[in-house]
Tab-separated table of C-alpha atoms in Angstrom:
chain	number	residue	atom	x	y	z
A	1	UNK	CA	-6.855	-15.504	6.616
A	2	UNK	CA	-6.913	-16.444	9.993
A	3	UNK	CA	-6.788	-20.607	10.576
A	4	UNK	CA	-9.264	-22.124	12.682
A	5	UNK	CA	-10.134	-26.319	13.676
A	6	UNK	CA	-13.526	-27.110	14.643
A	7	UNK	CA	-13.424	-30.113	16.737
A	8	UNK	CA	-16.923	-32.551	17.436
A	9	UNK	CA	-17.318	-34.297	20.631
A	10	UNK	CA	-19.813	-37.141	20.780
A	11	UNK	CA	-20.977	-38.090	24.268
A	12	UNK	CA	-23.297	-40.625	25.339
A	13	UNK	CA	-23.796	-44.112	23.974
A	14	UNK	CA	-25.646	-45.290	20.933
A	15	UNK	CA	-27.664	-48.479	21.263
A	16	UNK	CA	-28.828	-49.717	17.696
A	17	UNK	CA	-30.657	-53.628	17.787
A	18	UNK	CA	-29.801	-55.993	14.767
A	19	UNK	CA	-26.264	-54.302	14.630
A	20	UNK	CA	-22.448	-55.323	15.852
A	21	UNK	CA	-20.849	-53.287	17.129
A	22	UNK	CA	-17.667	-52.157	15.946
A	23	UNK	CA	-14.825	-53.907	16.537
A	24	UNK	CA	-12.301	-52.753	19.493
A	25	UNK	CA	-9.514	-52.086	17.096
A	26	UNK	CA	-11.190	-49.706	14.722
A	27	UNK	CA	-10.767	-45.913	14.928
A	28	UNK	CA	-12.218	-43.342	13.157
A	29	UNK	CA	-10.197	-41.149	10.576
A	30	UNK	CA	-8.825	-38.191	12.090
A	31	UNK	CA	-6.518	-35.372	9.743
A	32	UNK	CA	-3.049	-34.854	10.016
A	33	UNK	CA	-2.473	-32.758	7.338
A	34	UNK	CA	-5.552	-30.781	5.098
A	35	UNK	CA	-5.112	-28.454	1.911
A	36	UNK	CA	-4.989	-24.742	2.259
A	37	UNK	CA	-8.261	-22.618	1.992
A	38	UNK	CA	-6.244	-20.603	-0.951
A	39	UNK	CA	-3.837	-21.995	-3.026
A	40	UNK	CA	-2.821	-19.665	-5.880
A	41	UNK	CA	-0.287	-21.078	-8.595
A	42	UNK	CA	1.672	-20.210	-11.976
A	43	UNK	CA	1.183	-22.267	-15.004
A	44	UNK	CA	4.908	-22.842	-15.219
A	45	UNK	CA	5.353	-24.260	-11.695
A	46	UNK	CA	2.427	-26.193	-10.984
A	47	UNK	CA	0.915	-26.854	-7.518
A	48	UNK	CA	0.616	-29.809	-5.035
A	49	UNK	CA	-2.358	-29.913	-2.820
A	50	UNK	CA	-1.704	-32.401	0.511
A	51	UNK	CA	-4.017	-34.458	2.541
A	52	UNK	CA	-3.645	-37.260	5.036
A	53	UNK	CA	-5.577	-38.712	7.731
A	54	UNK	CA	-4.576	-41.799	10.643
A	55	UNK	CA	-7.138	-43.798	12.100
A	56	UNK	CA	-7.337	-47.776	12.667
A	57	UNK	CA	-7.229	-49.203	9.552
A	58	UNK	CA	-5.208	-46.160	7.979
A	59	UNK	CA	-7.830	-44.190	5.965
A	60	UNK	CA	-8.268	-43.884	2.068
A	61	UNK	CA	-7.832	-40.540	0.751
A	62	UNK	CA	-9.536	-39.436	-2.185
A	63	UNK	CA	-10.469	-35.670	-3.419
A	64	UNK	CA	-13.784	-34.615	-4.719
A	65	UNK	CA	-14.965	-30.920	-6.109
A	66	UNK	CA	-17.372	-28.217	-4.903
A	67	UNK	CA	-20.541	-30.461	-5.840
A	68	UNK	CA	-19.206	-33.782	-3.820
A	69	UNK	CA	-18.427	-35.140	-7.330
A	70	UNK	CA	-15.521	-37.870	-6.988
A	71	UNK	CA	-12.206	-36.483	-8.706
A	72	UNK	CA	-10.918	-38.858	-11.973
A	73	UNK	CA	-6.835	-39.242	-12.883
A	74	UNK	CA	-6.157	-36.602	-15.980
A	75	UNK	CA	-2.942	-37.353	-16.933
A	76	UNK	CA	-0.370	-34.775	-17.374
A	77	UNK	CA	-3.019	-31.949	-15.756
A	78	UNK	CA	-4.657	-33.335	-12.203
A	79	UNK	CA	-3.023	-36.593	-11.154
A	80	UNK	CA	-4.314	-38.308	-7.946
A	81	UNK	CA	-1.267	-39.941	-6.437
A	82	UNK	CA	-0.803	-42.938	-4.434
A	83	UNK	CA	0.066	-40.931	-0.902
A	84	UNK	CA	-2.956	-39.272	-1.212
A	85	UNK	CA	-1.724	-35.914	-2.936
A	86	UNK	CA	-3.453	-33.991	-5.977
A	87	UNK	CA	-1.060	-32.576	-8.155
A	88	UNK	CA	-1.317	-30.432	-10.558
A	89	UNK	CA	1.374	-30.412	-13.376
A	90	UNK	CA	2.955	-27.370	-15.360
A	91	UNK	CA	0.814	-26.794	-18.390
A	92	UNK	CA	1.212	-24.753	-21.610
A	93	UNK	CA	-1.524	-21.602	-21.924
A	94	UNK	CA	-3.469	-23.308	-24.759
A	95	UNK	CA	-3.975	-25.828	-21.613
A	96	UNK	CA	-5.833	-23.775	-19.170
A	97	UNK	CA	-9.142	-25.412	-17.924
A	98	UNK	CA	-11.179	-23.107	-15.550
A	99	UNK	CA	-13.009	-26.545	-14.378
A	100	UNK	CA	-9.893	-27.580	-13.346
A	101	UNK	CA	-7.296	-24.977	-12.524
A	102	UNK	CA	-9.684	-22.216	-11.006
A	103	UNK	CA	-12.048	-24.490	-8.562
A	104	UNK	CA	-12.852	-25.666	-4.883
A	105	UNK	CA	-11.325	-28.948	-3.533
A	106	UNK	CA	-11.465	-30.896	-0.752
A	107	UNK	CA	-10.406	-33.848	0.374
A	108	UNK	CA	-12.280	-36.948	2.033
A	109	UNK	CA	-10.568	-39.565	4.507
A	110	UNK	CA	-12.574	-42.530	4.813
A	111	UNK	CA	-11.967	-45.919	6.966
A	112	UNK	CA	-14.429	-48.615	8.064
A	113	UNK	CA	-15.708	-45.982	11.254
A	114	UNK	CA	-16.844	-43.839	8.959
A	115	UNK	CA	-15.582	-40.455	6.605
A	116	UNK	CA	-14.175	-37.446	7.019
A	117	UNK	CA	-14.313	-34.119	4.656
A	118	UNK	CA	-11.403	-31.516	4.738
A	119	UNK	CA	-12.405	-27.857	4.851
A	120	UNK	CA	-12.579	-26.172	1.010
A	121	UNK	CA	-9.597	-25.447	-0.807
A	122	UNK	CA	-9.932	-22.553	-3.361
A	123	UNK	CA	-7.879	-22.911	-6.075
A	124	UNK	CA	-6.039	-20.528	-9.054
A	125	UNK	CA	-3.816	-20.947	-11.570
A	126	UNK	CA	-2.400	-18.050	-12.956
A	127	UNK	CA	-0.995	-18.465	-16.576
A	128	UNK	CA	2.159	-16.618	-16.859
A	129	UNK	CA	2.536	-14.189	-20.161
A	130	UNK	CA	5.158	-12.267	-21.803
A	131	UNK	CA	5.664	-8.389	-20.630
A	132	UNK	CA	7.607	-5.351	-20.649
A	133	UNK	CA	8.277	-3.251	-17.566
A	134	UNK	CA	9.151	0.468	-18.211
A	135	UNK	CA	10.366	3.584	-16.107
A	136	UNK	CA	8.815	6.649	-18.116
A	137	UNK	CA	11.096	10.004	-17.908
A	138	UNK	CA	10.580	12.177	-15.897
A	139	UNK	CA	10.247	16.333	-16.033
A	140	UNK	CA	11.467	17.929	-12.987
A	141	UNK	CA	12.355	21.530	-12.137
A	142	UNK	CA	16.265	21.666	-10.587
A	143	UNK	CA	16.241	20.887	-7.104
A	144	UNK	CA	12.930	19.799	-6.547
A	145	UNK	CA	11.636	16.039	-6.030
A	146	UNK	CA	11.823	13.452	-8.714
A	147	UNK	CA	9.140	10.600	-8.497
A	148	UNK	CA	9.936	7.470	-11.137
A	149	UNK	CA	7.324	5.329	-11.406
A	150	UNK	CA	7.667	1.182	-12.435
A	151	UNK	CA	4.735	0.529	-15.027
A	152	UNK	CA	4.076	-2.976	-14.657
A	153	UNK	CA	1.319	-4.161	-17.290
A	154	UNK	CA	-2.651	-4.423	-15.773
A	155	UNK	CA	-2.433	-7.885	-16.401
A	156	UNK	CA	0.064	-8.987	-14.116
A	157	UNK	CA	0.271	-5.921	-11.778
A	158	UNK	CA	-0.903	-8.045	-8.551
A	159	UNK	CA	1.374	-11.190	-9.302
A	160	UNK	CA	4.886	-8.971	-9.197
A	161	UNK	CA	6.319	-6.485	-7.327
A	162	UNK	CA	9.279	-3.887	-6.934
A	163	UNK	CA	12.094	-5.170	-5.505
A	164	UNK	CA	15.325	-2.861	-5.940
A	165	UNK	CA	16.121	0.218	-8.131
A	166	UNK	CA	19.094	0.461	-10.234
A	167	UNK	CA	21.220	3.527	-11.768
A	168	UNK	CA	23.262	3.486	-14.372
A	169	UNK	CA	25.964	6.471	-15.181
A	170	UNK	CA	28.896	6.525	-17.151
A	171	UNK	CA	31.748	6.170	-14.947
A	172	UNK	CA	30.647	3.607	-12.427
A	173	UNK	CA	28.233	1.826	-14.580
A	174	UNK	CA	24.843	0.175	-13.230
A	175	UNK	CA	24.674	-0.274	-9.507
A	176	UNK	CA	21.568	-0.510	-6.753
A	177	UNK	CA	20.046	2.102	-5.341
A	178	UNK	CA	20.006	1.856	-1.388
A	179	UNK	CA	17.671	4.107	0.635
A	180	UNK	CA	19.120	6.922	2.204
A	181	UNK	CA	20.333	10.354	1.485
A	182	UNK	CA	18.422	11.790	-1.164
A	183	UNK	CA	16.804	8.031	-1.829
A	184	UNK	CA	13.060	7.568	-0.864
A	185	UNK	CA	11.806	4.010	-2.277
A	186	UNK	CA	7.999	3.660	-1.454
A	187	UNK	CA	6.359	0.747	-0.636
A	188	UNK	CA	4.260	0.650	-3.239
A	189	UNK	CA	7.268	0.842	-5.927
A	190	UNK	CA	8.340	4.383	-6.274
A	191	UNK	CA	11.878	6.239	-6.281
A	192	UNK	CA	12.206	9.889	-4.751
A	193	UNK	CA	15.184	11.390	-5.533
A	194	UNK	CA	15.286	14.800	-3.479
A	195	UNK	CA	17.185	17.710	-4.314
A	196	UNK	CA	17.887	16.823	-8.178
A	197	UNK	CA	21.113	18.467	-9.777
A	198	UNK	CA	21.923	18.400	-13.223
A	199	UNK	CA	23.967	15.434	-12.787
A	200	UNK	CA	21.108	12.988	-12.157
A	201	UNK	CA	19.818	13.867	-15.636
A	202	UNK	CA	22.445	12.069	-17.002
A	203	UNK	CA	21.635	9.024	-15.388
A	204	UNK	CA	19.404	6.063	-16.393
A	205	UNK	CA	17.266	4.166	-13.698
A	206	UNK	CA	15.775	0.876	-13.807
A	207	UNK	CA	13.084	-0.811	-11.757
A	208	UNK	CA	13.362	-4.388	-11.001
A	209	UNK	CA	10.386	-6.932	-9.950
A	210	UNK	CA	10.274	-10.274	-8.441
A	211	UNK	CA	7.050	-12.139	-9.437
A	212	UNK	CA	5.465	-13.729	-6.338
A	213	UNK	CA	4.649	-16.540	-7.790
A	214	UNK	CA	7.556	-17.998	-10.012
A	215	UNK	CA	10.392	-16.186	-8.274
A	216	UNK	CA	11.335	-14.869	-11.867
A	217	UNK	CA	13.205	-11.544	-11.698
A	218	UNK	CA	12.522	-8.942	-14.319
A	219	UNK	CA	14.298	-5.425	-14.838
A	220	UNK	CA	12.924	-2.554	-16.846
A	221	UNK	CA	13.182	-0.407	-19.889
A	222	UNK	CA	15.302	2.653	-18.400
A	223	UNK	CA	13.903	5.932	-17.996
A	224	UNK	CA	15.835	9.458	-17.136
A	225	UNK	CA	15.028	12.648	-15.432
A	226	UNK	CA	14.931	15.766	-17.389
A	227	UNK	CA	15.992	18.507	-15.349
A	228	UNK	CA	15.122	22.108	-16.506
A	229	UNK	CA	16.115	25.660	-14.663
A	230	UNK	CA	13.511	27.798	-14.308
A	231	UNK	CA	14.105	31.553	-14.401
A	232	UNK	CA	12.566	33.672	-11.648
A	233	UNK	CA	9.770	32.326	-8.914
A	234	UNK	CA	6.877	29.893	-9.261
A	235	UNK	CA	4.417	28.832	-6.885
A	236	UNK	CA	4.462	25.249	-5.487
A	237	UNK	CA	2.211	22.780	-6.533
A	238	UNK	CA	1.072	19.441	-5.733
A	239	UNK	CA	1.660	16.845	-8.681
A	240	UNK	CA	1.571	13.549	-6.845
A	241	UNK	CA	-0.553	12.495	-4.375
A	242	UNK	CA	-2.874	9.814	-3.176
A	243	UNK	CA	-5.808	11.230	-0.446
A	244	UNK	CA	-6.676	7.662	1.123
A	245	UNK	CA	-4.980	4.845	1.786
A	246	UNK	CA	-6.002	1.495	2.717
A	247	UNK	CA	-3.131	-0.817	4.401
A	248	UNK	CA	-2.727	-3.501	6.595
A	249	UNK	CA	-1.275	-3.102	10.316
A	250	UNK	CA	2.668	-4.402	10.718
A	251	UNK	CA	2.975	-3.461	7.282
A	252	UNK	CA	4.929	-0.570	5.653
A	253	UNK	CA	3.086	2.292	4.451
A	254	UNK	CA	3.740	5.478	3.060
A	255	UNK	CA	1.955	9.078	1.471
A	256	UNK	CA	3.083	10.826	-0.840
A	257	UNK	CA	3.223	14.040	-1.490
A	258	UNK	CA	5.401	15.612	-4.188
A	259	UNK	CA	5.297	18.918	-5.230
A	260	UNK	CA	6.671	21.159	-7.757
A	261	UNK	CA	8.099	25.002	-7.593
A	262	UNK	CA	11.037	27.888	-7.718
A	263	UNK	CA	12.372	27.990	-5.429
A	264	UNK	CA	12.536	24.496	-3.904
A	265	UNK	CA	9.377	24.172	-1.508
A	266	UNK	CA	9.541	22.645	1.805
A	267	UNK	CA	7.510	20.385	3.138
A	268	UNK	CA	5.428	19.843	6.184
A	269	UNK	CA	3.684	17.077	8.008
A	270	UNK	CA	0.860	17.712	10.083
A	271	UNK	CA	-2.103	14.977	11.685
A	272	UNK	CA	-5.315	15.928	12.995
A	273	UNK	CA	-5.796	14.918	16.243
A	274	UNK	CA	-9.360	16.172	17.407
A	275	UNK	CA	-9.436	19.338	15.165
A	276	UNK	CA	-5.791	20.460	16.269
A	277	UNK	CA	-3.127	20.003	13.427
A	278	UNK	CA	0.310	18.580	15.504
A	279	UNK	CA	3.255	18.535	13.303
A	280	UNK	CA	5.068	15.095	12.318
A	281	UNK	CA	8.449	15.598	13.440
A	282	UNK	CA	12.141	14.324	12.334
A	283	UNK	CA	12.841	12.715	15.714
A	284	UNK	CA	9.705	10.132	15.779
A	285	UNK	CA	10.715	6.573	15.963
A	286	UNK	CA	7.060	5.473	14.451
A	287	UNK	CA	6.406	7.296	11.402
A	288	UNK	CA	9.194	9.588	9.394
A	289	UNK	CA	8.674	12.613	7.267
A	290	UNK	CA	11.042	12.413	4.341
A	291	UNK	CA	10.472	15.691	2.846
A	292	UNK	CA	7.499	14.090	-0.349
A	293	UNK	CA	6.929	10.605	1.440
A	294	UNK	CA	5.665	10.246	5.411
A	295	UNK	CA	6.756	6.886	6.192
A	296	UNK	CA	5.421	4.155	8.557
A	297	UNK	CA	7.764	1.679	8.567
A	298	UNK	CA	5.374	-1.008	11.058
A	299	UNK	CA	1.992	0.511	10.322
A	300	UNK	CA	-0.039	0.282	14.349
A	301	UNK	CA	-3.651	0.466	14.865
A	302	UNK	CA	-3.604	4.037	16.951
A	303	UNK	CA	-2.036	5.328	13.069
A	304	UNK	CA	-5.582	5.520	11.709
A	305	UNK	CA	-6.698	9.228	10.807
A	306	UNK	CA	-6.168	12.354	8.805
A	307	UNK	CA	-3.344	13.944	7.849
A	308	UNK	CA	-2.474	17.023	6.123
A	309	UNK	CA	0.846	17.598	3.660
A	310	UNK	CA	1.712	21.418	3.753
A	311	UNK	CA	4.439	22.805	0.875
A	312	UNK	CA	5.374	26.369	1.171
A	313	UNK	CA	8.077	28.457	-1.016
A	314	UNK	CA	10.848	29.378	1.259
A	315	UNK	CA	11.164	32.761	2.790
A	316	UNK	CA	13.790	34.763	2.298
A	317	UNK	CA	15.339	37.592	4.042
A	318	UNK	CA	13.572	40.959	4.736
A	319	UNK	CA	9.751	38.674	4.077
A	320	UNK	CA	6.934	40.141	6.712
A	321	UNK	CA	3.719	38.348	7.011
A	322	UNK	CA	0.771	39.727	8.513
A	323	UNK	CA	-3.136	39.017	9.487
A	324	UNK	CA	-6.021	40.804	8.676
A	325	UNK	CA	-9.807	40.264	9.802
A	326	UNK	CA	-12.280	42.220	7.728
A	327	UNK	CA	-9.555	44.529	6.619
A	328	UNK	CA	-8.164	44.632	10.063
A	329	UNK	CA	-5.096	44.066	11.598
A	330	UNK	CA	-5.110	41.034	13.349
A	331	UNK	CA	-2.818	41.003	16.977
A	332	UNK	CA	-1.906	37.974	19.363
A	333	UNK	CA	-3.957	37.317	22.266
A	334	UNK	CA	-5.041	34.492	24.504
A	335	UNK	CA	-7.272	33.793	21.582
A	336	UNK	CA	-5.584	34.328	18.722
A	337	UNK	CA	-2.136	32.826	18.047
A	338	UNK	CA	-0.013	33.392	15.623
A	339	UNK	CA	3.548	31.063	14.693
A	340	UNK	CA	6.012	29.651	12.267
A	341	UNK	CA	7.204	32.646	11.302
A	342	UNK	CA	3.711	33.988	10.341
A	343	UNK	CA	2.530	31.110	8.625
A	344	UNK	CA	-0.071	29.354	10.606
A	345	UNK	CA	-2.899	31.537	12.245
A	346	UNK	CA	-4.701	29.772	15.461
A	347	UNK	CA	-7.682	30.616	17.055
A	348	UNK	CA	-8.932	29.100	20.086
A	349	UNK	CA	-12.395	28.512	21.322
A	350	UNK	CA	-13.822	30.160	18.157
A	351	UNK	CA	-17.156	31.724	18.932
A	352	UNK	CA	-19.662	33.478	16.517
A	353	UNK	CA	-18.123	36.467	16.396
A	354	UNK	CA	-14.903	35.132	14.840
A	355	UNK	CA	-16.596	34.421	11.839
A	356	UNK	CA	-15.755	36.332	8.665
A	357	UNK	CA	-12.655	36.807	5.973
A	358	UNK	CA	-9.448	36.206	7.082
A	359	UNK	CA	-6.087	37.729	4.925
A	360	UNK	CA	-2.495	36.791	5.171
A	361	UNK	CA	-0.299	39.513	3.736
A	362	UNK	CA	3.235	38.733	2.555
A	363	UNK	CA	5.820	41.834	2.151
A	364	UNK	CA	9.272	42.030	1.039
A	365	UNK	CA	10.803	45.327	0.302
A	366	UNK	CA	8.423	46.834	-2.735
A	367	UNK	CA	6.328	43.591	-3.551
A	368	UNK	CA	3.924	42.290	-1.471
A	369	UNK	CA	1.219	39.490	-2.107
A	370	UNK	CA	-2.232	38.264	-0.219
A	371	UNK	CA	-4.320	35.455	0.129
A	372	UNK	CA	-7.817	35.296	2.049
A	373	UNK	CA	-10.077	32.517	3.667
A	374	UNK	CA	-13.656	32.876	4.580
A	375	UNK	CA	-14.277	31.268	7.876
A	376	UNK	CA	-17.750	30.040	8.259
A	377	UNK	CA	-19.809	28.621	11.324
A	378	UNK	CA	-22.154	25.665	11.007
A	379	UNK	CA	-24.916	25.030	12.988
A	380	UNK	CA	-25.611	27.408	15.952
A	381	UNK	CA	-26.907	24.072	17.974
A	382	UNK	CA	-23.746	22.120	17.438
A	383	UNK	CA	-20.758	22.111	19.818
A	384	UNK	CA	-18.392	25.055	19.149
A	385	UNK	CA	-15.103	24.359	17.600
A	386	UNK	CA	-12.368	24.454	19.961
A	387	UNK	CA	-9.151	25.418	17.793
A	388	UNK	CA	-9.352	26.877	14.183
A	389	UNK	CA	-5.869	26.912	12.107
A	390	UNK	CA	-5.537	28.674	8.848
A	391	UNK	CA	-2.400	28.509	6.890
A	392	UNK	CA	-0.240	31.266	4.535
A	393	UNK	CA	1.171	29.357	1.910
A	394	UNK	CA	1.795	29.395	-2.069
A	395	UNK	CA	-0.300	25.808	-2.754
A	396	UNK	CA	-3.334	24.436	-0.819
A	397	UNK	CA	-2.361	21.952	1.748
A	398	UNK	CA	-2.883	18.372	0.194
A	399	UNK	CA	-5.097	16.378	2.995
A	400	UNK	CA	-4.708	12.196	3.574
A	401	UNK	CA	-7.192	9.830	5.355
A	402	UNK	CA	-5.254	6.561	6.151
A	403	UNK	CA	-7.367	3.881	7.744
A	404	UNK	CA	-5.268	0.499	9.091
């Protein structure tokens, strides 16, 4: 939260009969230092909460709660102390006062011109409890993406967070996982290990967390990937994603967008700017498609919008695709476009008679396979669409709203 001083300016003289006036050398308290509007703390560290004022003769401090009730000494839980402080000591669970350690403070400087009151300070103590952290294994088909997850309890899910990864194999024992290669870590935790061989099975990975508020470091329960080889093809599909996100700008943020399928699928990053899909590519300096995860390493304001993850089998040698309308061959034309290899079908300044069901037909050698779209038109009075893209894949796209 933003900080912000409001400052008072008195002008004009005061003229009050039957009183003195104050003397010369007096001056009215004035803050040098005021608590924090949040303060959150661990029950194992304790917190200090500062205040001090100057003025002519140096001000009294003293602290009073929410209701302008004057704060009393508790020994060994809130201590007032002589330079003006309010401490708050360590204390064991069984200790935990919600009147005391989840309240609003502020202070009050006060000299012969007059008193001051500090802004409100909101205060938390979190009490600290025993728990487990766990990586769960892991089934993934051979040389697709793995996604381990860090379970961190409910409890104390906001108070820690993932710090480093660690593997442990036979030979060269437990080590940290850097990003790079075929490491993805996310920023809210998660591993991707592209292109998984049989070898990573017999690994073990950990998750470790630092908790925000003690500094305490904490590593996991290990969990493994179980790699299987699936016989013949299988379709892609989608197992993790998340379709908004909510982050803040200057941070990192990713989405995510694993999928599943044999062969391998690739992957494919598109946004929507103004109803045309423009891919993400490798060579942006902003935002980076890693295969499952498009990163924004400094998330900026003009990143806000929707954006679409497309996984597709691969095609092999000797695989046609081709268009229908209505049964029809579909050719190119200044209105109808067809690229990536077949794949994406574009139509420009789509007018009523474009409406109708739309086929993609796949052929290799003796097999072939289809899939259709209806493409409808909504209200006759509303502006026409400019550019319509339909896409020939094995899995329906996977679509992502981001707002910063």
């Amino acid at each position: 939260m933003t900080s912000f001083q409001l400052w008072l300016a008195v002008l004009g003289s005061l003229l009050v009969l039957g009183v003195s006036p104050m003397p010369p050398h007096v001056q009215g308290p004035v803050f040098l230092q005021e608590p924090p509007s949040w303060l959150e703390f661990s029950n194992s560290t304790g917190a200090m909460l500062s205040c001090s004022a100057h003025g002519t003769p140096p001000p009294e401090i003293r602290w009073q709660d929410s209701s302008d009730k004057e704060l009393a000494h508790i020994p060994r839980l809130r201590e007032l102390l002589p330079n003006g402080s309010l401490h708050f000591a360590p204390f064991p669970p069984e200790d935990y006062n919600p009147e005391l350690h989840a309240a609003t403070y502020r202070c009050r400087a006060t000299n012969p011109a007059g008193s001051i009151v500090s802004r409100d300070c909101k205060l938390r103590a979190d009490v600290v409890q025993p728990y487990q952290l766990q990586v769960h294994n892991v089934f993934v088909m051979g040389g697709n993406v793995a996604v381990l997850k860090c379970n961190i309890p409910n409890f104390v899910r906001g108070l820690v967070q993932v710090s480093s990864w660690l593997k442990d194999e036979h030979l060269l024992g437990r080590t940290v996982i850097h990003p790079g290669g075929k490491f993805t870590l996310t920023s809210s935790g998660s591993l991707h290990i592209r292109d998984t061989v049989t070898n990573d099975g017999f690994a073990r990975f950990y998750c470790q967390t630092v908790h925000r508020l003690t500094g305490e470091k904490k590593l996991s329960m290990p969990g493994q990937i179980i790699i299987s080889q699936p016989q013949g093809n299988i379709p892609p599909r989608i197992e993790h994603s998340i379709p908004i996100v909510n982050a803040r700008a200057g941070s990192p943020t990713d989405l995510v967008c694993a999928a599943q399928g044999s062969p391998p699928p690739t992957y494919r990053w598109y946004r929507d700017q103004v109803g045309v899909l423009q891919e993400v590519g490798l060579g942006m300096v902003l935002v980076r498609p890693l295969q499952s995860v498009l990163q924004f390493p400094r998330l900026q304001l003009q990143d806000e919008g929707r954006y679409i993850c497309v996984v597709s089998k691969l095609l092999g040698e000797g695989i046609h695709i081709s268009w229908l309308k209505d049964a029809h061959p579909l050719l190119e034309s200044p209105h109808v476009s067809i690229m990536q290899q077949g794949e994406v079908l574009v139509l420009r300044n789509v007018q009523k008679s474009d409406r109708g069901m739309y086929q993609c037909m796949a052929r290799s050698g003796d097999e072939s396979a289809q899939g259709s779209a209806e493409l409808t038109l909504g209200d006759p009075a509303a502006r026409p669409t400019s550019v319509t893209e339909m896409l020939c894949l094995g899995e329906p796209p996977t679509t992502y709203h981001m707002a910063s």
